[in-house]
Structures are given as structure tokens and as C-alpha cells.
């Protein structure tokens, strides 16, 4: 309501909210699953993802500039989907295929992403063999955690924002793991980046654009914050915020992106099968996770108070 939006602007909690709709194929059994606390929902393995078809770039007014969003995914990722070329011998008609699996990322500085290949892993050994023959590879990140959120997107045949990094990789060191096995540490020299939005809108980025992007103070904690806030607010508060701040009746809503300037919700309108993204922008930036928690909790309290005031009129 107009009154609600004015009160938000005065108290400095959220300055704007915008949405952008997109029709998804939605079947009777394909609805969004409830219950972030269900063990089977949480423990399910994260799915892989293939690059989406080319579409127009996302409106950069919906939050941070795209290079910053991409850089935040790069900084915050702990796992990535590594794809390497499996070159079949010449007597097999020079055919090649891709081997793809999840690998652990190691701490790094700058854009040179490093990943770990374990000697005891059959999948990792395939990658190690492939990289000796063909160093070109790719890493996809942003689609592995938190798992309940990934499963929710999978149920409506979509994925959260993700980043594809391509380039040659080289072995930089060897480490002895706790079990005595030898791990190989590889570093990929990025030649290109592709940011893919929740609606499969793609943006190609250069290393220079990525290197010049500001890293958000919440980037390292984003996956943990998404898990925490969805567990606490997804089943009641987020639909309430959509109604109170935007005036949209939403049955289900989930937070899929959060940073210093605000957050994004993915919601389905009551009685429909159309999913929308809703942007909630703060008028005061959140400098750390605690300030972010305070912002969201204050919004919840104010939205509930607005309902009480409206019911008394």
C-alpha cells in the first residue's frame, strides 16, 4: 500500500521493490516443494546444469551491476562443476566428450580460480587425465548451495544465478591430504566469464570487467545467509513482504540472492503458475551479515504491524 511504502522510506528499511514475470512450464506434480526443514529435501544431491540458450541481458537496475553479481558468485563459491575434454584415441574417429563432476575450490586471490583433484576419486582422476591432454576446461558455480534452494528451483525446472568460467588449467602444486592421499591443485586462467540469471538471461564478461568489479561484503557468506533466511522466513514472512511492500498476493516466495543493497525473492502468485522475481532494495546498505539480519527482521515487524493497523480501520 502507499502508506506502507511511505513508512518504509522514512524508517530506511527498503526503498524500492520491482518485479519481472516469466512463464514457466508447470505441471501438477512440478509445483514448488514446501518445507526447508525436510531432511530428504536437504540431503538430495545438487543437480548439474547446462548453459542456457542466449537471451537478452537482464536489466542492470535490478540490484548490483552484473559484473559485481558475477564476481560475488566467484568469491563465495566453495564448490564448482568442472567439465574437461575426454579425448578418445585417433582410431575412434577423433571423437571427444565431456567429463563433468563437482570439485572443491581452494582459497585464491584475484580471478585465477584454483580447484582440488583427489587421487582417491575416480571422477577427479578422469579430470586429471583429461587436463594432461587438453588443458581447456570450464567451471560452473552458484548452483550447488544451499541445497534446499537448488531443489526448489529444480522442481520448477530452473536454476539460481550462476557463473561459468572458461580457460586453460595447469597444475600448480601437490598437497598430501589427511588420509595420506595426494591431491593435485590446479589453477584455471580465466579467458571468459558468462553470468546466467535465474531466467537464463546471459551476460558475457571479460576478465577486465570482472577484475574491476567491487566485491560485496556479504559475498563470502551469501550461501549461508540464503539458507538461514529461507529457513526462518520463507514459509510466511516473504509472501507477507510481497503483499505489504509491493501489493502482490504471493503464495510462496524464496530468497535467491542477497547483497549489501538488498535482496531478490522468487515467488508464485496465489492461484497461478507464473513465477516472478521481486527486488527489495535497502535505502541504507548492509555492511555485514548482522546488519542484513536486522534489516529483514525490521521489515517483517513493520509488515505485521501494517496488517494490524489495516485490520483496525
Short mmCIF file of C-alpha atoms in Angstrom, two decimals:
data_model
loop_
_atom_site.label_atom_id
_atom_site.label_comp_id
_atom_site.label_asym_id
_atom_site.label_seq_id
_atom_site.Cartn_x
_atom_site.Cartn_y
_atom_site.Cartn_z
CA UNK A 1 0.00 0.00 0.00
CA UNK A 2 1.02 3.66 -0.42
CA UNK A 3 1.03 4.16 3.34
CA UNK A 4 3.27 1.17 3.83
CA UNK A 5 5.80 2.29 1.22
CA UNK A 6 5.96 5.76 2.77
CA UNK A 7 6.64 4.31 6.20
CA UNK A 8 9.43 2.18 4.77
CA UNK A 9 11.12 5.17 3.17
CA UNK A 10 11.01 7.13 6.45
CA UNK A 11 12.47 4.34 8.54
CA UNK A 12 15.13 3.45 5.96
CA UNK A 13 14.32 -0.25 5.64
CA UNK A 14 13.53 -0.73 1.98
CA UNK A 15 13.41 1.95 -0.65
CA UNK A 16 12.05 0.13 -3.68
CA UNK A 17 10.63 -3.14 -4.92
CA UNK A 18 10.36 -4.23 -8.53
CA UNK A 19 9.30 -7.42 -10.26
CA UNK A 20 9.68 -9.13 -13.60
CA UNK A 21 7.46 -12.06 -14.59
CA UNK A 22 8.24 -15.12 -16.65
CA UNK A 23 6.01 -18.06 -17.58
CA UNK A 24 7.39 -21.48 -16.67
CA UNK A 25 6.10 -24.88 -17.70
CA UNK A 26 4.26 -26.02 -14.60
CA UNK A 27 2.73 -29.45 -14.14
CA UNK A 28 0.55 -30.84 -11.39
CA UNK A 29 3.49 -32.70 -9.90
CA UNK A 30 6.02 -29.98 -10.63
CA UNK A 31 4.98 -27.44 -8.03
CA UNK A 32 7.40 -25.85 -5.63
CA UNK A 33 8.10 -28.12 -2.71
CA UNK A 34 7.44 -26.82 0.78
CA UNK A 35 9.44 -27.44 3.91
CA UNK A 36 13.04 -26.29 4.04
CA UNK A 37 13.47 -28.42 7.15
CA UNK A 38 12.66 -31.77 5.47
CA UNK A 39 15.78 -33.98 5.68
CA UNK A 40 15.11 -35.66 2.33
CA UNK A 41 14.85 -32.24 0.70
CA UNK A 42 18.11 -31.04 2.24
CA UNK A 43 20.15 -34.22 1.68
CA UNK A 44 19.35 -34.67 -2.01
CA UNK A 45 22.43 -34.24 -4.23
CA UNK A 46 22.64 -30.96 -6.16
CA UNK A 47 21.85 -31.33 -9.86
CA UNK A 48 24.13 -30.35 -12.72
CA UNK A 49 23.28 -27.58 -15.11
CA UNK A 50 23.90 -26.94 -18.78
CA UNK A 51 24.40 -23.47 -20.29
CA UNK A 52 21.11 -21.86 -21.29
CA UNK A 53 20.16 -20.52 -24.70
CA UNK A 54 21.14 -16.95 -25.50
CA UNK A 55 18.67 -14.31 -24.35
CA UNK A 56 18.76 -10.50 -23.84
CA UNK A 57 20.75 -9.22 -20.88
CA UNK A 58 18.98 -8.70 -17.57
CA UNK A 59 18.05 -5.16 -16.58
CA UNK A 60 21.02 -3.97 -14.52
CA UNK A 61 18.70 -1.75 -12.45
CA UNK A 62 17.55 -4.85 -10.55
CA UNK A 63 20.33 -4.69 -7.98
CA UNK A 64 24.10 -4.59 -8.36
CA UNK A 65 25.77 -4.23 -11.76
CA UNK A 66 26.12 -7.60 -13.47
CA UNK A 67 29.95 -7.74 -13.17
CA UNK A 68 29.60 -7.28 -9.38
CA UNK A 69 26.99 -10.04 -9.14
CA UNK A 70 29.23 -12.34 -11.13
CA UNK A 71 32.30 -11.53 -9.04
CA UNK A 72 30.34 -12.19 -5.85
CA UNK A 73 29.47 -15.69 -7.10
CA UNK A 74 33.14 -16.26 -7.89
CA UNK A 75 34.28 -15.18 -4.43
CA UNK A 76 31.57 -17.02 -2.49
CA UNK A 77 31.73 -20.39 -4.25
CA UNK A 78 33.16 -23.38 -2.39
CA UNK A 79 32.15 -25.99 -4.96
CA UNK A 80 32.02 -25.87 -8.75
CA UNK A 81 31.07 -28.17 -11.59
CA UNK A 82 34.26 -28.94 -13.53
CA UNK A 83 33.98 -30.01 -17.17
CA UNK A 84 37.02 -31.33 -19.07
CA UNK A 85 37.52 -32.83 -22.52
CA UNK A 86 37.84 -36.60 -22.69
CA UNK A 87 39.78 -37.09 -25.92
CA UNK A 88 39.23 -40.53 -27.44
CA UNK A 89 42.20 -42.05 -29.36
CA UNK A 90 42.59 -41.37 -33.07
CA UNK A 91 41.32 -44.79 -34.09
CA UNK A 92 37.94 -43.73 -32.65
CA UNK A 93 37.41 -41.07 -35.36
CA UNK A 94 38.89 -38.23 -33.31
CA UNK A 95 35.75 -38.05 -31.18
CA UNK A 96 35.74 -36.36 -27.81
CA UNK A 97 33.28 -35.98 -24.96
CA UNK A 98 32.95 -34.10 -21.69
CA UNK A 99 33.57 -35.42 -18.21
CA UNK A 100 31.76 -33.36 -15.58
CA UNK A 101 31.59 -33.54 -11.79
CA UNK A 102 31.73 -31.36 -8.68
CA UNK A 103 35.13 -30.33 -7.33
CA UNK A 104 36.23 -28.38 -4.27
CA UNK A 105 37.60 -24.88 -4.77
CA UNK A 106 40.58 -23.68 -2.76
CA UNK A 107 41.25 -20.14 -1.48
CA UNK A 108 42.62 -17.86 -4.16
CA UNK A 109 43.50 -14.24 -4.85
CA UNK A 110 42.21 -12.42 -7.92
CA UNK A 111 40.45 -14.20 -10.77
CA UNK A 112 42.69 -17.27 -11.03
CA UNK A 113 40.34 -19.91 -9.61
CA UNK A 114 42.05 -22.95 -8.10
CA UNK A 115 40.47 -26.35 -7.58
CA UNK A 116 41.46 -29.63 -5.97
CA UNK A 117 41.59 -33.07 -7.61
CA UNK A 118 41.78 -36.00 -5.21
CA UNK A 119 43.81 -39.10 -6.05
CA UNK A 120 41.19 -41.32 -4.42
CA UNK A 121 38.30 -40.00 -6.56
CA UNK A 122 37.57 -41.77 -9.84
CA UNK A 123 35.92 -38.64 -11.27
CA UNK A 124 38.86 -36.47 -10.25
CA UNK A 125 41.29 -38.92 -11.84
CA UNK A 126 39.40 -38.62 -15.14
CA UNK A 127 39.76 -34.84 -14.97
CA UNK A 128 43.46 -35.14 -14.18
CA UNK A 129 43.99 -37.42 -17.19
CA UNK A 130 41.94 -35.13 -19.45
CA UNK A 131 43.78 -31.97 -18.39
CA UNK A 132 47.14 -33.52 -19.21
CA UNK A 133 45.93 -33.95 -22.82
CA UNK A 134 43.72 -30.85 -23.17
CA UNK A 135 44.10 -28.04 -20.61
CA UNK A 136 40.95 -26.16 -21.67
CA UNK A 137 38.11 -26.60 -19.18
CA UNK A 138 35.19 -24.82 -17.56
CA UNK A 139 33.90 -24.29 -14.04
CA UNK A 140 30.22 -23.62 -13.26
CA UNK A 141 29.45 -22.18 -9.82
CA UNK A 142 26.49 -20.78 -7.91
CA UNK A 143 24.17 -23.78 -8.47
CA UNK A 144 25.22 -26.13 -5.66
CA UNK A 145 24.26 -24.48 -2.35
CA UNK A 146 22.16 -24.10 -0.33
CA UNK A 147 20.70 -27.45 -1.36
CA UNK A 148 17.06 -26.78 -0.40
CA UNK A 149 17.08 -23.71 -2.63
CA UNK A 150 18.59 -25.70 -5.50
CA UNK A 151 15.95 -28.39 -5.14
CA UNK A 152 13.22 -25.75 -5.16
CA UNK A 153 14.49 -24.29 -8.43
CA UNK A 154 14.85 -27.77 -9.90
CA UNK A 155 11.22 -28.54 -9.10
CA UNK A 156 10.12 -25.67 -11.38
CA UNK A 157 12.77 -26.53 -13.99
CA UNK A 158 15.02 -23.56 -13.38
CA UNK A 159 18.26 -22.67 -11.63
CA UNK A 160 19.53 -19.79 -9.45
CA UNK A 161 22.05 -17.29 -10.82
CA UNK A 162 25.30 -18.97 -11.79
CA UNK A 163 28.68 -18.19 -13.30
CA UNK A 164 30.59 -20.09 -15.99
CA UNK A 165 34.38 -19.64 -16.09
CA UNK A 166 36.35 -20.95 -19.08
CA UNK A 167 40.06 -21.17 -19.77
CA UNK A 168 43.13 -23.42 -19.62
CA UNK A 169 44.13 -25.03 -16.33
CA UNK A 170 47.56 -26.03 -15.11
CA UNK A 171 48.81 -27.95 -12.11
CA UNK A 172 50.38 -25.60 -9.58
CA UNK A 173 51.14 -27.77 -6.56
CA UNK A 174 50.63 -31.09 -4.81
CA UNK A 175 49.25 -31.49 -1.31
CA UNK A 176 49.06 -34.50 0.98
CA UNK A 177 45.53 -34.93 2.33
CA UNK A 178 44.68 -36.10 5.83
CA UNK A 179 44.20 -39.70 4.70
CA UNK A 180 47.63 -39.78 3.09
CA UNK A 181 46.37 -39.43 -0.48
CA UNK A 182 47.94 -36.91 -2.81
CA UNK A 183 45.75 -34.06 -4.06
CA UNK A 184 46.59 -32.10 -7.18
CA UNK A 185 45.87 -28.38 -7.11
CA UNK A 186 45.03 -26.82 -10.47
CA UNK A 187 44.62 -23.17 -11.39
CA UNK A 188 42.39 -22.05 -14.26
CA UNK A 189 43.49 -18.94 -16.15
CA UNK A 190 40.11 -17.32 -16.99
CA UNK A 191 39.69 -16.31 -20.63
CA UNK A 192 35.98 -15.59 -20.37
CA UNK A 193 33.03 -15.42 -17.98
CA UNK A 194 29.32 -15.96 -18.53
CA UNK A 195 26.78 -14.84 -15.93
CA UNK A 196 23.40 -16.57 -16.22
CA UNK A 197 20.39 -15.11 -14.42
CA UNK A 198 17.53 -17.04 -12.79
CA UNK A 199 15.53 -16.69 -16.04
CA UNK A 200 18.51 -17.88 -18.15
CA UNK A 201 19.41 -14.39 -19.33
CA UNK A 202 23.11 -14.40 -20.18
CA UNK A 203 25.84 -11.77 -19.95
CA UNK A 204 29.33 -12.32 -21.35
CA UNK A 205 32.04 -10.66 -19.28
CA UNK A 206 35.74 -10.07 -19.86
CA UNK A 207 38.46 -10.63 -17.24
CA UNK A 208 38.95 -6.86 -17.18
CA UNK A 209 35.28 -6.29 -16.29
CA UNK A 210 35.42 -8.91 -13.55
CA UNK A 211 38.68 -7.64 -12.12
CA UNK A 212 37.26 -4.11 -11.87
CA UNK A 213 34.06 -5.20 -10.09
CA UNK A 214 33.59 -4.38 -6.40
CA UNK A 215 33.33 -7.43 -4.12
CA UNK A 216 30.28 -7.27 -1.87
CA UNK A 217 30.94 -7.55 1.91
CA UNK A 218 28.31 -10.34 2.07
CA UNK A 219 29.75 -12.37 -0.84
CA UNK A 220 31.59 -14.93 1.30
CA UNK A 221 28.54 -15.55 3.49
CA UNK A 222 25.84 -15.43 0.80
CA UNK A 223 25.09 -19.19 0.62
CA UNK A 224 24.88 -19.50 4.42
CA UNK A 225 22.69 -16.38 4.66
CA UNK A 226 20.31 -17.67 1.98
CA UNK A 227 19.95 -20.95 3.86
CA UNK A 228 19.43 -19.21 7.20
CA UNK A 229 16.93 -16.61 5.99
CA UNK A 230 14.90 -19.05 3.89
CA UNK A 231 14.57 -21.44 6.82
CA UNK A 232 13.39 -18.59 9.02
CA UNK A 233 11.19 -16.54 6.68
CA UNK A 234 10.27 -18.46 3.50
CA UNK A 235 7.05 -20.07 4.69
CA UNK A 236 5.33 -16.92 5.96
CA UNK A 237 7.33 -13.71 6.03
CA UNK A 238 8.46 -13.46 2.40
CA UNK A 239 4.91 -13.75 0.99
CA UNK A 240 3.88 -11.18 3.62
CA UNK A 241 6.58 -8.76 2.42
CA UNK A 242 5.40 -9.12 -1.18
CA UNK A 243 1.88 -8.20 -0.11
CA UNK A 244 2.83 -5.37 2.24
CA UNK A 245 5.56 -3.63 0.23
CA UNK A 246 4.50 -4.39 -3.35
CA UNK A 247 0.80 -5.12 -3.03
CA UNK A 248 1.09 -8.54 -4.72
CA UNK A 249 -0.67 -11.61 -3.32
CA UNK A 250 2.07 -14.26 -3.34
CA UNK A 251 1.52 -17.82 -2.12
CA UNK A 252 5.17 -18.87 -1.96
CA UNK A 253 8.38 -16.85 -2.06
CA UNK A 254 12.06 -17.72 -1.59
CA UNK A 255 15.16 -15.55 -1.31
CA UNK A 256 17.69 -16.47 -4.00
CA UNK A 257 20.10 -13.51 -3.93
CA UNK A 258 21.24 -11.18 -1.17
CA UNK A 259 23.85 -8.43 -1.04
CA UNK A 260 24.57 -5.11 0.64
CA UNK A 261 21.96 -3.15 -1.33
CA UNK A 262 19.01 -5.52 -0.93
CA UNK A 263 17.71 -8.96 -1.87
CA UNK A 264 15.74 -10.83 -4.53
CA UNK A 265 12.72 -13.09 -3.98
CA UNK A 266 11.40 -15.74 -6.36
CA UNK A 267 7.66 -16.04 -5.86
CA UNK A 268 4.47 -17.51 -7.30
CA UNK A 269 1.26 -15.52 -7.24
CA UNK A 270 -1.63 -17.09 -5.37
CA UNK A 271 -3.73 -19.30 -7.61
CA UNK A 272 -1.39 -19.05 -10.59
CA UNK A 273 1.57 -20.82 -12.14
CA UNK A 274 3.58 -17.75 -13.13
CA UNK A 275 6.81 -17.13 -11.23
CA UNK A 276 8.23 -13.66 -10.69
CA UNK A 277 11.38 -12.13 -9.29
CA UNK A 278 10.87 -9.34 -6.77
CA UNK A 279 13.58 -6.86 -5.83
CA UNK A 280 13.69 -5.32 -2.33
CA UNK A 281 16.27 -2.51 -2.17
CA UNK A 282 17.60 -1.03 1.06
CA UNK A 283 17.98 2.73 1.41
CA UNK A 284 20.93 2.05 3.72
CA UNK A 285 23.48 -0.58 2.72
CA UNK A 286 24.08 -3.57 4.98
CA UNK A 287 27.78 -3.65 5.78
CA UNK A 288 27.76 -7.12 7.33
CA UNK A 289 25.55 -10.15 7.98
CA UNK A 290 24.26 -8.82 11.29
CA UNK A 291 23.02 -5.58 9.70
CA UNK A 292 21.33 -7.62 6.99
CA UNK A 293 19.51 -9.77 9.56
CA UNK A 294 18.36 -6.61 11.31
CA UNK A 295 17.06 -5.13 8.04
CA UNK A 296 14.99 -8.20 7.18
CA UNK A 297 13.64 -8.63 10.71
CA UNK A 298 12.66 -4.95 10.86
CA UNK A 299 10.79 -5.35 7.60
CA UNK A 300 8.94 -8.36 9.00
CA UNK A 301 7.89 -6.45 12.12
CA UNK A 302 6.74 -3.44 10.17
CA UNK A 303 4.78 -5.54 7.70
CA UNK A 304 2.96 -7.33 10.54
CA UNK A 305 2.23 -4.02 12.25
CA UNK A 306 0.81 -2.68 8.99
CA UNK A 307 -1.63 -5.60 8.84
CA UNK A 308 -2.75 -4.95 12.40
CA UNK A 309 -3.30 -1.26 11.64
CA UNK A 310 -5.28 -2.11 8.50
CA UNK A 311 -7.49 -4.58 10.38
CA UNK A 312 -8.38 -1.90 12.95
CA UNK A 313 -9.57 0.54 10.28
#
